[in-house]
Amino acid sequence: MAVKVYAVRVGNRYGPEYEDYLRSKIPNIQFLNEEKENFKLQWNKLHFFNLDLDEPICVIDIDIKLINEYQKLFDYPIKRKDFLSIDCWWDNRKMNGGFYKFYPSEYKFVYQKFKNNKDYWEKYFIKNGAKPGPVNGEEDFVYRMVKDKIKYLPSSWATMMKVNPNKKDLKILNKKYSKDYVYLGNKFNDDIKFIHYLGLNQLVF
């Protein structure tokens, strides 16, 4: 049985074409399109931690591209209590919030911890300089909650990418990557399955 996949698209930052793209890649994906319980924008991803499901699910960001053998991302095995995500080999962050796989029944505390002190956590990572405002910090909060249980997908499977990278950007990125290259200007490495783009409302698929 295919793993259930969820994503959030609320507000006007990303248009319906982002949903259309992901549906073309993942027919069974489900979207949350309205803010619930006054959670702001991407913080609504935490509602998926409160699902009454005792099976693994995947939660992905809306601003991604899936290529090559991308189904392997969703099929990657986890054990109970594991929390699967992507390591940020391209910078000094501990985890990329664009992909999570976990058992909701075992991680409801993440949702509850945030809900119990929502205003504090919505501002916390902006106030301490970890993230720019006005709305940010969801992946930092999740990492703080799950860091003792986190597992990572193979590093060569995922990358960050600017929408319009220059030669210097690509040189730095390719040098950090564990294989020969990430991107050669018109081709991604065959091992790449997940691309998380930096950019706003610029279609890349």
PDB file of C-alpha atoms in Angstrom:
ATOM      1  CA  MET A   1       0.000   0.000   0.000  1.00  0.00           C
ATOM      2  CA  ALA A   2       1.366   3.408  -0.974  1.00  0.00           C
ATOM      3  CA  VAL A   3       2.345   5.674   1.884  1.00  0.00           C
ATOM      4  CA  LYS A   4       0.046   8.654   2.428  1.00  0.00           C
ATOM      5  CA  VAL A   5       1.595  11.987   1.476  1.00  0.00           C
ATOM      6  CA  TYR A   6       0.541  15.413   2.783  1.00  0.00           C
ATOM      7  CA  ALA A   7       1.416  19.029   2.024  1.00  0.00           C
ATOM      8  CA  VAL A   8       0.263  22.533   2.966  1.00  0.00           C
ATOM      9  CA  ARG A   9      -0.674  25.294   0.538  1.00  0.00           C
ATOM     10  CA  VAL A  10      -2.298  28.160   2.386  1.00  0.00           C
ATOM     11  CA  GLY A  11      -2.265  31.861   1.640  1.00  0.00           C
ATOM     12  CA  ASN A  12      -1.311  33.350  -1.732  1.00  0.00           C
ATOM     13  CA  ARG A  13       2.419  32.683  -1.774  1.00  0.00           C
ATOM     14  CA  TYR A  14       2.151  29.650  -4.056  1.00  0.00           C
ATOM     15  CA  GLY A  15      -0.505  29.211  -6.726  1.00  0.00           C
ATOM     16  CA  PRO A  16      -2.588  26.129  -7.586  1.00  0.00           C
ATOM     17  CA  GLU A  17      -0.076  25.132 -10.251  1.00  0.00           C
ATOM     18  CA  TYR A  18       2.183  23.890  -7.437  1.00  0.00           C
ATOM     19  CA  GLU A  19      -0.553  21.541  -6.307  1.00  0.00           C
ATOM     20  CA  ASP A  20      -1.148  20.431  -9.890  1.00  0.00           C
ATOM     21  CA  TYR A  21       2.506  19.555 -10.293  1.00  0.00           C
ATOM     22  CA  LEU A  22       2.672  17.501  -7.099  1.00  0.00           C
ATOM     23  CA  ARG A  23      -0.578  15.703  -7.946  1.00  0.00           C
ATOM     24  CA  SER A  24       0.957  14.724 -11.294  1.00  0.00           C
ATOM     25  CA  LYS A  25       3.841  13.123  -9.390  1.00  0.00           C
ATOM     26  CA  ILE A  26       1.970  11.807  -6.343  1.00  0.00           C
ATOM     27  CA  PRO A  27      -1.676  11.057  -7.223  1.00  0.00           C
ATOM     28  CA  ASN A  28      -2.608  10.174  -3.633  1.00  0.00           C
ATOM     29  CA  ILE A  29      -1.273  13.407  -2.081  1.00  0.00           C
ATOM     30  CA  GLN A  30      -3.609  15.362   0.221  1.00  0.00           C
ATOM     31  CA  PHE A  31      -3.389  19.129   0.738  1.00  0.00           C
ATOM     32  CA  LEU A  32      -4.325  21.370   3.624  1.00  0.00           C
ATOM     33  CA  ASN A  33      -5.542  24.613   2.048  1.00  0.00           C
ATOM     34  CA  GLU A  34      -6.858  26.597   5.006  1.00  0.00           C
ATOM     35  CA  GLU A  35      -5.111  27.713   8.157  1.00  0.00           C
ATOM     36  CA  LYS A  36      -6.443  25.783  11.151  1.00  0.00           C
ATOM     37  CA  GLU A  37      -6.500  26.858  14.789  1.00  0.00           C
ATOM     38  CA  ASN A  38      -4.843  30.142  13.821  1.00  0.00           C
ATOM     39  CA  PHE A  39      -1.585  28.399  12.877  1.00  0.00           C
ATOM     40  CA  LYS A  40       0.296  30.611  10.423  1.00  0.00           C
ATOM     41  CA  LEU A  41       1.327  29.465   6.935  1.00  0.00           C
ATOM     42  CA  GLN A  42       3.855  26.598   7.074  1.00  0.00           C
ATOM     43  CA  TRP A  43       3.212  26.037  10.780  1.00  0.00           C
ATOM     44  CA  ASN A  44       0.059  24.253   9.591  1.00  0.00           C
ATOM     45  CA  LYS A  45       2.284  21.285   8.699  1.00  0.00           C
ATOM     46  CA  LEU A  46       2.150  20.472  12.399  1.00  0.00           C
ATOM     47  CA  HIS A  47      -1.492  19.418  12.031  1.00  0.00           C
ATOM     48  CA  PHE A  48      -0.257  16.299  10.244  1.00  0.00           C
ATOM     49  CA  PHE A  49       1.512  15.292  13.455  1.00  0.00           C
ATOM     50  CA  ASN A  50      -1.913  15.106  15.080  1.00  0.00           C
ATOM     51  CA  LEU A  51      -3.477  12.665  12.628  1.00  0.00           C
ATOM     52  CA  ASP A  52      -5.049   9.540  14.106  1.00  0.00           C
ATOM     53  CA  LEU A  53      -2.922   7.196  12.034  1.00  0.00           C
ATOM     54  CA  ASP A  54      -0.769   4.337  13.200  1.00  0.00           C
ATOM     55  CA  GLU A  55       1.139   3.991   9.949  1.00  0.00           C
ATOM     56  CA  PRO A  56       3.948   6.032   8.398  1.00  0.00           C
ATOM     57  CA  ILE A  57       3.106   9.168   6.447  1.00  0.00           C
ATOM     58  CA  CYS A  58       5.209  11.617   4.446  1.00  0.00           C
ATOM     59  CA  VAL A  59       4.909  15.388   4.730  1.00  0.00           C
ATOM     60  CA  ILE A  60       6.497  17.495   1.996  1.00  0.00           C
ATOM     61  CA  ASP A  61       6.841  21.162   1.127  1.00  0.00           C
ATOM     62  CA  ILE A  62       5.050  22.708  -1.814  1.00  0.00           C
ATOM     63  CA  ASP A  63       8.137  24.298  -3.441  1.00  0.00           C
ATOM     64  CA  ILE A  64       9.929  21.136  -4.533  1.00  0.00           C
ATOM     65  CA  LYS A  65      10.696  19.208  -7.697  1.00  0.00           C
ATOM     66  CA  LEU A  66      10.712  15.407  -7.898  1.00  0.00           C
ATOM     67  CA  ILE A  67      12.900  13.712 -10.504  1.00  0.00           C
ATOM     68  CA  ASN A  68      14.499  10.389 -11.424  1.00  0.00           C
ATOM     69  CA  GLU A  69      13.472   7.536  -9.095  1.00  0.00           C
ATOM     70  CA  TYR A  70      11.658   9.826  -6.675  1.00  0.00           C
ATOM     71  CA  GLN A  71       9.269   7.135  -5.444  1.00  0.00           C
ATOM     72  CA  LYS A  72      12.186   5.726  -3.450  1.00  0.00           C
ATOM     73  CA  LEU A  73      11.855   8.747  -1.148  1.00  0.00           C
ATOM     74  CA  PHE A  74       8.383   7.757  -0.057  1.00  0.00           C
ATOM     75  CA  ASP A  75       9.163   4.031   0.073  1.00  0.00           C
ATOM     76  CA  TYR A  76      12.278   4.461   2.224  1.00  0.00           C
ATOM     77  CA  PRO A  77      11.807   2.175   5.243  1.00  0.00           C
ATOM     78  CA  ILE A  78      11.516   3.443   8.792  1.00  0.00           C
ATOM     79  CA  LYS A  79      11.019   1.754  12.121  1.00  0.00           C
ATOM     80  CA  ARG A  80       8.619   2.868  14.805  1.00  0.00           C
ATOM     81  CA  LYS A  81       9.825   5.983  16.601  1.00  0.00           C
ATOM     82  CA  ASP A  82      12.113   6.870  13.683  1.00  0.00           C
ATOM     83  CA  PHE A  83      11.752  10.338  12.210  1.00  0.00           C
ATOM     84  CA  LEU A  84      13.078  10.472   8.646  1.00  0.00           C
ATOM     85  CA  SER A  85      14.155  13.703   6.985  1.00  0.00           C
ATOM     86  CA  ILE A  86      16.875  15.275   4.826  1.00  0.00           C
ATOM     87  CA  ASP A  87      20.240  16.428   6.111  1.00  0.00           C
ATOM     88  CA  CYS A  88      21.392  19.822   4.880  1.00  0.00           C
ATOM     89  CA  TRP A  89      24.794  18.827   3.502  1.00  0.00           C
ATOM     90  CA  TRP A  90      24.864  22.140   1.595  1.00  0.00           C
ATOM     91  CA  ASP A  91      24.863  24.351   4.720  1.00  0.00           C
ATOM     92  CA  ASN A  92      25.123  24.168   8.509  1.00  0.00           C
ATOM     93  CA  ARG A  93      21.485  23.438   9.356  1.00  0.00           C
ATOM     94  CA  LYS A  94      20.686  20.101  10.945  1.00  0.00           C
ATOM     95  CA  MET A  95      17.597  19.219   8.923  1.00  0.00           C
ATOM     96  CA  ASN A  96      15.642  20.294   5.863  1.00  0.00           C
ATOM     97  CA  GLY A  97      11.940  20.684   6.557  1.00  0.00           C
ATOM     98  CA  GLY A  98      10.885  19.841   3.007  1.00  0.00           C
ATOM     99  CA  PHE A  99      10.487  16.132   3.724  1.00  0.00           C
ATOM    100  CA  TYR A 100       9.366  14.218   6.814  1.00  0.00           C
ATOM    101  CA  LYS A 101       8.368  10.576   7.240  1.00  0.00           C
ATOM    102  CA  PHE A 102       7.068   9.381  10.597  1.00  0.00           C
ATOM    103  CA  TYR A 103       4.268   7.622  12.471  1.00  0.00           C
ATOM    104  CA  PRO A 104       1.758  10.313  13.555  1.00  0.00           C
ATOM    105  CA  SER A 105       0.598   8.171  16.474  1.00  0.00           C
ATOM    106  CA  GLU A 106       4.079   8.483  17.974  1.00  0.00           C
ATOM    107  CA  TYR A 107       4.635  12.185  17.316  1.00  0.00           C
ATOM    108  CA  LYS A 108       1.421  13.843  18.473  1.00  0.00           C
ATOM    109  CA  PHE A 109       3.476  15.520  21.200  1.00  0.00           C
ATOM    110  CA  VAL A 110       5.074  17.763  18.521  1.00  0.00           C
ATOM    111  CA  TYR A 111       1.693  19.213  17.603  1.00  0.00           C
ATOM    112  CA  GLN A 112       0.651  19.507  21.248  1.00  0.00           C
ATOM    113  CA  LYS A 113       3.859  21.182  22.362  1.00  0.00           C
ATOM    114  CA  PHE A 114       3.426  23.845  19.701  1.00  0.00           C
ATOM    115  CA  LYS A 115      -0.296  24.351  20.277  1.00  0.00           C
ATOM    116  CA  ASN A 116       0.223  24.778  24.021  1.00  0.00           C
ATOM    117  CA  ASN A 117       2.551  27.738  23.467  1.00  0.00           C
ATOM    118  CA  LYS A 118       1.848  28.764  19.877  1.00  0.00           C
ATOM    119  CA  ASP A 119       2.630  32.488  20.121  1.00  0.00           C
ATOM    120  CA  TYR A 120       5.948  31.814  21.834  1.00  0.00           C
ATOM    121  CA  TRP A 121       7.193  29.316  19.243  1.00  0.00           C
ATOM    122  CA  GLU A 122       5.981  31.323  16.243  1.00  0.00           C
ATOM    123  CA  LYS A 123       8.261  34.149  17.339  1.00  0.00           C
ATOM    124  CA  TYR A 124      11.074  32.215  19.025  1.00  0.00           C
ATOM    125  CA  PHE A 125      13.336  31.386  16.059  1.00  0.00           C
ATOM    126  CA  ILE A 126      12.874  34.839  14.539  1.00  0.00           C
ATOM    127  CA  LYS A 127      13.671  36.611  17.809  1.00  0.00           C
ATOM    128  CA  ASN A 128      16.839  34.596  18.375  1.00  0.00           C
ATOM    129  CA  GLY A 129      18.056  35.311  14.840  1.00  0.00           C
ATOM    130  CA  ALA A 130      17.853  31.729  13.577  1.00  0.00           C
ATOM    131  CA  LYS A 131      15.318  32.592  10.861  1.00  0.00           C
ATOM    132  CA  PRO A 132      14.078  35.749   9.116  1.00  0.00           C
ATOM    133  CA  GLY A 133      10.508  36.924   9.656  1.00  0.00           C
ATOM    134  CA  PRO A 134       7.680  37.516   9.436  1.00  0.00           C
ATOM    135  CA  VAL A 135       6.664  33.808   9.591  1.00  0.00           C
ATOM    136  CA  ASN A 136       9.331  31.162  10.016  1.00  0.00           C
ATOM    137  CA  GLY A 137      10.858  28.510  12.250  1.00  0.00           C
ATOM    138  CA  GLU A 138       8.677  25.446  11.693  1.00  0.00           C
ATOM    139  CA  GLU A 139      11.563  23.180  10.669  1.00  0.00           C
ATOM    140  CA  ASP A 140      13.704  24.437  13.571  1.00  0.00           C
ATOM    141  CA  PHE A 141      10.902  23.653  15.993  1.00  0.00           C
ATOM    142  CA  VAL A 142      10.365  20.169  14.563  1.00  0.00           C
ATOM    143  CA  TYR A 143      14.087  19.433  14.689  1.00  0.00           C
ATOM    144  CA  ARG A 144      14.222  20.484  18.330  1.00  0.00           C
ATOM    145  CA  MET A 145      11.354  18.103  19.109  1.00  0.00           C
ATOM    146  CA  VAL A 146      12.655  15.060  17.179  1.00  0.00           C
ATOM    147  CA  LYS A 147      16.448  15.396  17.135  1.00  0.00           C
ATOM    148  CA  ASP A 148      17.004  12.332  19.311  1.00  0.00           C
ATOM    149  CA  LYS A 149      15.033  10.149  16.870  1.00  0.00           C
ATOM    150  CA  ILE A 150      16.056  11.592  13.516  1.00  0.00           C
ATOM    151  CA  LYS A 151      17.284   9.475  10.620  1.00  0.00           C
ATOM    152  CA  TYR A 152      18.280  10.776   7.209  1.00  0.00           C
ATOM    153  CA  LEU A 153      17.676   9.804   3.637  1.00  0.00           C
ATOM    154  CA  PRO A 154      20.882   9.128   1.665  1.00  0.00           C
ATOM    155  CA  SER A 155      22.572  12.514   1.292  1.00  0.00           C
ATOM    156  CA  SER A 156      23.010  12.145  -2.448  1.00  0.00           C
ATOM    157  CA  TRP A 157      19.243  11.910  -2.995  1.00  0.00           C
ATOM    158  CA  ALA A 158      18.340  15.534  -2.226  1.00  0.00           C
ATOM    159  CA  THR A 159      19.624  19.017  -2.802  1.00  0.00           C
ATOM    160  CA  MET A 160      18.833  22.658  -2.319  1.00  0.00           C
ATOM    161  CA  MET A 161      18.850  24.740  -5.493  1.00  0.00           C
ATOM    162  CA  LYS A 162      18.429  28.424  -6.254  1.00  0.00           C
ATOM    163  CA  VAL A 163      15.904  29.144  -8.977  1.00  0.00           C
ATOM    164  CA  ASN A 164      18.528  30.937 -11.052  1.00  0.00           C
ATOM    165  CA  PRO A 165      21.937  29.811  -9.764  1.00  0.00           C
ATOM    166  CA  ASN A 166      25.043  31.489 -11.100  1.00  0.00           C
ATOM    167  CA  LYS A 167      28.298  29.681 -11.886  1.00  0.00           C
ATOM    168  CA  LYS A 168      29.726  30.445  -8.452  1.00  0.00           C
ATOM    169  CA  ASP A 169      26.636  29.017  -6.723  1.00  0.00           C
ATOM    170  CA  LEU A 170      26.868  25.809  -8.739  1.00  0.00           C
ATOM    171  CA  LYS A 171      30.594  25.435  -8.199  1.00  0.00           C
ATOM    172  CA  ILE A 172      30.154  25.638  -4.420  1.00  0.00           C
ATOM    173  CA  LEU A 173      27.180  23.275  -4.444  1.00  0.00           C
ATOM    174  CA  ASN A 174      28.875  20.705  -6.701  1.00  0.00           C
ATOM    175  CA  LYS A 175      32.016  20.756  -4.557  1.00  0.00           C
ATOM    176  CA  LYS A 176      30.045  19.951  -1.377  1.00  0.00           C
ATOM    177  CA  TYR A 177      28.038  17.142  -2.976  1.00  0.00           C
ATOM    178  CA  SER A 178      29.136  13.573  -2.250  1.00  0.00           C
ATOM    179  CA  LYS A 179      29.168  12.536  -5.916  1.00  0.00           C
ATOM    180  CA  ASP A 180      30.728  14.096  -9.019  1.00  0.00           C
ATOM    181  CA  TYR A 181      28.186  16.887  -9.400  1.00  0.00           C
ATOM    182  CA  VAL A 182      24.678  18.021  -8.442  1.00  0.00           C
ATOM    183  CA  TYR A 183      23.852  20.014 -11.546  1.00  0.00           C
ATOM    184  CA  LEU A 184      25.742  20.765 -14.750  1.00  0.00           C
ATOM    185  CA  GLY A 185      23.565  23.584 -16.078  1.00  0.00           C
ATOM    186  CA  ASN A 186      21.064  21.382 -17.886  1.00  0.00           C
ATOM    187  CA  LYS A 187      21.195  18.063 -16.038  1.00  0.00           C
ATOM    188  CA  PHE A 188      20.884  16.931 -12.439  1.00  0.00           C
ATOM    189  CA  ASN A 189      22.842  13.973 -11.153  1.00  0.00           C
ATOM    190  CA  ASP A 190      20.926  10.735 -11.715  1.00  0.00           C
ATOM    191  CA  ASP A 191      21.012  10.089  -7.961  1.00  0.00           C
ATOM    192  CA  ILE A 192      19.035  13.263  -7.172  1.00  0.00           C
ATOM    193  CA  LYS A 193      15.366  12.624  -6.476  1.00  0.00           C
ATOM    194  CA  PHE A 194      14.314  15.676  -4.445  1.00  0.00           C
ATOM    195  CA  ILE A 195      15.081  19.340  -5.195  1.00  0.00           C
ATOM    196  CA  HIS A 196      14.055  22.004  -2.693  1.00  0.00           C
ATOM    197  CA  TYR A 197      14.076  25.366  -4.432  1.00  0.00           C
ATOM    198  CA  LEU A 198      14.966  28.739  -2.980  1.00  0.00           C
ATOM    199  CA  GLY A 199      12.778  31.295  -4.675  1.00  0.00           C
ATOM    200  CA  LEU A 200       9.318  32.774  -4.567  1.00  0.00           C
ATOM    201  CA  ASN A 201       6.582  32.119  -7.108  1.00  0.00           C
ATOM    202  CA  GLN A 202       8.981  31.098  -9.861  1.00  0.00           C
ATOM    203  CA  LEU A 203       7.931  27.886 -11.525  1.00  0.00           C
ATOM    204  CA  VAL A 204      10.745  25.420 -11.969  1.00  0.00           C
ATOM    205  CA  PHE A 205       8.940  22.346 -13.292  1.00  0.00           C
TER     206      PHE A 205
END
